[in-house]
PDB file of C-alpha atoms and ligand atoms in Angstrom:
ATOM      1  CA  UNK A 221       0.000   0.000   0.000  1.00 90.00           C
ATOM      2  CA  UNK A 222       1.182   3.529  -0.776  1.00 91.00           C
ATOM      3  CA  UNK A 223       2.373   5.740   2.078  1.00 91.00           C
ATOM      4  CA  UNK A 224      -0.236   8.356   1.178  1.00 94.00           C
ATOM      5  CA  UNK A 225      -2.988   5.741   1.446  1.00 94.00           C
ATOM      6  CA  UNK A 226      -1.686   4.529   4.778  1.00 96.00           C
ATOM      7  CA  UNK A 227      -1.797   8.051   6.129  1.00 96.00           C
ATOM      8  CA  UNK A 228      -5.521   8.201   5.434  1.00 96.00           C
ATOM      9  CA  UNK A 229      -6.113   4.955   7.339  1.00 97.00           C
ATOM     10  CA  UNK A 230      -3.838   6.055  10.137  1.00 97.00           C
ATOM     11  CA  UNK A 231      -5.935   9.169  10.666  1.00 96.00           C
ATOM     12  CA  UNK A 232      -9.098   7.078  10.712  1.00 95.00           C
ATOM     13  CA  UNK A 233      -7.616   4.639  13.208  1.00 96.00           C
ATOM     14  CA  UNK A 234      -6.472   7.419  15.501  1.00 95.00           C
ATOM     15  CA  UNK A 235      -9.919   9.028  15.388  1.00 93.00           C
ATOM     16  CA  UNK A 236     -11.624   5.691  16.004  1.00 92.00           C
ATOM     17  CA  UNK A 237      -9.327   4.950  18.926  1.00 93.00           C
ATOM     18  CA  UNK A 238     -10.114   8.291  20.529  1.00 91.00           C
ATOM     19  CA  UNK A 239     -13.845   7.666  20.149  1.00 89.00           C
ATOM     20  CA  UNK A 240     -13.694   4.115  21.514  1.00 87.00           C
ATOM     21  CA  UNK A 241     -11.634   5.171  24.507  1.00 85.00           C
ATOM     22  CA  UNK A 242     -14.295   7.724  25.334  1.00 83.00           C
ATOM     23  CA  UNK A 243     -17.048   5.128  24.914  1.00 75.00           C
ATOM     24  CA  UNK A 244     -15.350   2.486  27.060  1.00 69.00           C
ATOM     25  CA  UNK A 245     -14.814   4.819  29.981  1.00 77.00           C
ATOM     26  CA  UNK A 246     -18.344   6.205  29.669  1.00 79.00           C
ATOM     27  CA  UNK A 247     -19.769   2.674  29.684  1.00 75.00           C
ATOM     28  CA  UNK A 248     -17.653   1.590  32.639  1.00 79.00           C
ATOM     29  CA  UNK A 249     -18.815   4.675  34.414  1.00 81.00           C
ATOM     30  CA  UNK A 250     -22.489   4.012  33.821  1.00 81.00           C
ATOM     31  CA  UNK A 251     -22.164   0.292  34.667  1.00 77.00           C
ATOM     32  CA  UNK A 252     -20.581   1.201  37.988  1.00 76.00           C
ATOM     33  CA  UNK A 253     -23.093   3.894  38.841  1.00 77.00           C
ATOM     34  CA  UNK A 254     -26.029   1.857  37.619  1.00 64.00           C
ATOM     35  CA  UNK A 255     -27.395   0.910  41.011  1.00 55.00           C
ATOM     36  CA  UNK A 256     -27.731   4.498  42.058  1.00 54.00           C
ATOM     37  CA  UNK A 257     -29.565   5.386  38.865  1.00 50.00           C
ATOM     38  CA  UNK A 258     -31.953   2.507  39.413  1.00 52.00           C
ATOM     39  CA  UNK A 259     -34.001   4.219  42.108  1.00 50.00           C
ATOM     40  CA  UNK A 260     -34.722   7.224  39.945  1.00 50.00           C
ATOM     41  CA  UNK A 261     -36.288   4.925  37.340  1.00 52.00           C
ATOM     42  CA  UNK A 262     -34.900   7.077  34.579  1.00 53.00           C
ATOM     43  CA  UNK A 263     -33.918   4.868  31.642  1.00 52.00           C
ATOM     44  CA  UNK A 264     -34.745   7.416  28.998  1.00 52.00           C
ATOM     45  CA  UNK A 265     -31.106   8.022  28.193  1.00 53.00           C
ATOM     46  CA  UNK A 266     -30.592   4.396  27.142  1.00 54.00           C
ATOM     47  CA  UNK A 267     -30.639   3.729  23.387  1.00 55.00           C
ATOM     48  CA  UNK A 268     -32.506   0.427  23.838  1.00 54.00           C
ATOM     49  CA  UNK A 269     -34.922  -0.381  26.617  1.00 52.00           C
ATOM     50  CA  UNK A 270     -33.025  -3.268  28.170  1.00 50.00           C
ATOM     51  CA  UNK A 271     -35.574  -3.887  30.891  1.00 48.00           C
ATOM     52  CA  UNK A 272     -37.802  -5.529  28.287  1.00 51.00           C
ATOM     53  CA  UNK A 273     -35.135  -8.107  27.562  1.00 51.00           C
ATOM     54  CA  UNK A 274     -35.001  -9.533  31.064  1.00 54.00           C
ATOM     55  CA  UNK A 275     -33.197  -9.096  34.314  1.00 57.00           C
ATOM     56  CA  UNK A 276     -30.923  -6.300  35.441  1.00 66.00           C
ATOM     57  CA  UNK A 277     -28.094  -8.815  35.452  1.00 71.00           C
ATOM     58  CA  UNK A 278     -28.572  -9.298  31.774  1.00 68.00           C
ATOM     59  CA  UNK A 279     -28.316  -5.598  31.203  1.00 71.00           C
ATOM     60  CA  UNK A 280     -25.118  -5.327  33.184  1.00 74.00           C
ATOM     61  CA  UNK A 281     -23.576  -8.352  31.477  1.00 77.00           C
ATOM     62  CA  UNK A 282     -24.532  -6.944  28.117  1.00 73.00           C
ATOM     63  CA  UNK A 283     -22.752  -3.690  28.912  1.00 76.00           C
ATOM     64  CA  UNK A 284     -19.675  -5.491  30.202  1.00 73.00           C
ATOM     65  CA  UNK A 285     -19.399  -7.813  27.204  1.00 77.00           C
ATOM     66  CA  UNK A 286     -19.785  -4.823  24.911  1.00 73.00           C
ATOM     67  CA  UNK A 287     -16.907  -3.220  26.782  1.00 74.00           C
ATOM     68  CA  UNK A 288     -14.792  -6.331  26.269  1.00 76.00           C
ATOM     69  CA  UNK A 289     -15.494  -6.199  22.550  1.00 81.00           C
ATOM     70  CA  UNK A 290     -14.450  -2.584  22.435  1.00 80.00           C
ATOM     71  CA  UNK A 291     -11.295  -3.332  24.410  1.00 82.00           C
ATOM     72  CA  UNK A 292     -10.483  -5.977  21.798  1.00 89.00           C
ATOM     73  CA  UNK A 293     -11.087  -3.427  19.071  1.00 92.00           C
ATOM     74  CA  UNK A 294      -8.734  -0.997  20.779  1.00 92.00           C
ATOM     75  CA  UNK A 295      -6.017  -3.675  20.812  1.00 93.00           C
ATOM     76  CA  UNK A 296      -6.604  -4.329  17.118  1.00 95.00           C
ATOM     77  CA  UNK A 297      -6.332  -0.597  16.409  1.00 96.00           C
ATOM     78  CA  UNK A 298      -2.994  -0.429  18.257  1.00 96.00           C
ATOM     79  CA  UNK A 299      -1.686  -3.357  16.217  1.00 96.00           C
ATOM     80  CA  UNK A 300      -2.897  -1.763  12.973  1.00 97.00           C
ATOM     81  CA  UNK A 301      -1.162   1.512  13.858  1.00 97.00           C
ATOM     82  CA  UNK A 302       2.077  -0.360  14.539  1.00 97.00           C
ATOM     83  CA  UNK A 303       1.764  -2.085  11.191  1.00 97.00           C
ATOM     84  CA  UNK A 304       1.354   1.286   9.485  1.00 97.00           C
ATOM     85  CA  UNK A 305       4.626   2.389  11.122  1.00 96.00           C
ATOM     86  CA  UNK A 306       6.264  -0.802   9.843  1.00 95.00           C
ATOM     87  CA  UNK A 307       4.841  -0.263   6.347  1.00 95.00           C
ATOM     88  CA  UNK A 308       3.065  -3.575   6.737  1.00 94.00           C
ATOM     89  CA  UNK A 309      -0.492  -2.318   6.857  1.00 97.00           C
ATOM     90  CA  UNK A 310      -3.067  -3.736   4.447  1.00 96.00           C
ATOM     91  CA  UNK A 311      -1.401  -7.146   4.261  1.00 96.00           C
ATOM     92  CA  UNK A 312      -3.276 -10.174   5.572  1.00 97.00           C
ATOM     93  CA  UNK A 313      -1.630 -11.719   8.637  1.00 94.00           C
ATOM     94  CA  UNK A 314      -2.863 -15.168   7.693  1.00 96.00           C
ATOM     95  CA  UNK A 315      -2.137 -15.543   3.991  1.00 97.00           C
ATOM     96  CA  UNK A 316       0.074 -12.504   3.196  1.00 96.00           C
ATOM     97  CA  UNK A 317      -2.516 -11.465   0.642  1.00 97.00           C
ATOM     98  CA  UNK A 318      -3.693  -7.905   0.144  1.00 96.00           C
ATOM     99  CA  UNK A 319      -6.689  -6.828   2.223  1.00 97.00           C
ATOM    100  CA  UNK A 320      -9.103  -5.041  -0.119  1.00 96.00           C
ATOM    101  CA  UNK A 321      -9.669  -1.345   0.398  1.00 96.00           C
ATOM    102  CA  UNK A 322     -13.387  -1.976   0.564  1.00 95.00           C
ATOM    103  CA  UNK A 323     -12.747  -4.121   3.621  1.00 95.00           C
ATOM    104  CA  UNK A 324     -10.289  -1.652   5.156  1.00 96.00           C
ATOM    105  CA  UNK A 325     -12.778   1.149   4.648  1.00 95.00           C
ATOM    106  CA  UNK A 326     -15.335  -0.858   6.598  1.00 94.00           C
ATOM    107  CA  UNK A 327     -12.963  -2.208   9.274  1.00 94.00           C
ATOM    108  CA  UNK A 328      -9.692  -0.251   9.159  1.00 96.00           C
ATOM    109  CA  UNK A 329      -8.196  -2.247  12.056  1.00 96.00           C
ATOM    110  CA  UNK A 330      -8.775  -5.700  10.553  1.00 95.00           C
ATOM    111  CA  UNK A 331      -5.601  -7.851  10.458  1.00 95.00           C
ATOM    112  CA  UNK A 332      -6.907 -10.362   7.888  1.00 95.00           C
ATOM    113  CA  UNK A 333      -8.475 -10.408   4.440  1.00 96.00           C
ATOM    114  CA  UNK A 334     -12.128 -11.329   3.913  1.00 95.00           C
ATOM    115  CA  UNK A 335     -11.334 -14.912   2.885  1.00 96.00           C
ATOM    116  CA  UNK A 336      -9.280 -15.576   6.013  1.00 96.00           C
ATOM    117  CA  UNK A 337     -11.834 -13.818   8.219  1.00 93.00           C
ATOM    118  CA  UNK A 338     -14.535 -16.139   6.900  1.00 94.00           C
ATOM    119  CA  UNK A 339     -12.316 -19.173   7.366  1.00 94.00           C
ATOM    120  CA  UNK A 340     -11.527 -18.106  10.948  1.00 90.00           C
ATOM    121  CA  UNK A 341     -15.204 -17.581  11.721  1.00 87.00           C
ATOM    122  CA  UNK A 342     -16.055 -21.073  10.584  1.00 87.00           C
ATOM    123  CA  UNK A 343     -13.169 -22.354  12.685  1.00 75.00           C
TER     124      UNK A 343
HETATM  125 ZN1   ZN B 465      -5.871 -13.760   4.098  1.00 81.67          ZN
END
């Protein structure tokens, strides 16, 4: 991949990382303060009404697993940024093939091409 192209992805990754970091700490914050919010009965700020889906435990677990996913994404972003520094970005870690720009535009931190991603998903 050309240096100029990498710069574009680097900027996206840095912006995404900043956003995710904000989200993770905001979620941790609200998960920890949840019990205090409970008594007020104010769930209007939530994007989805979790209470309909079941217990409060479910809601908390959902938030925590979402946080784990985002932590994993942050790791992947760090790795992608390192690979940009190494000039290695855009190359599939599994097969050494080129990751398509369509895929990188959708998931700029992905370490593998679409074929390998599908193979990994199937196990
Ligand atoms: Zn591959």
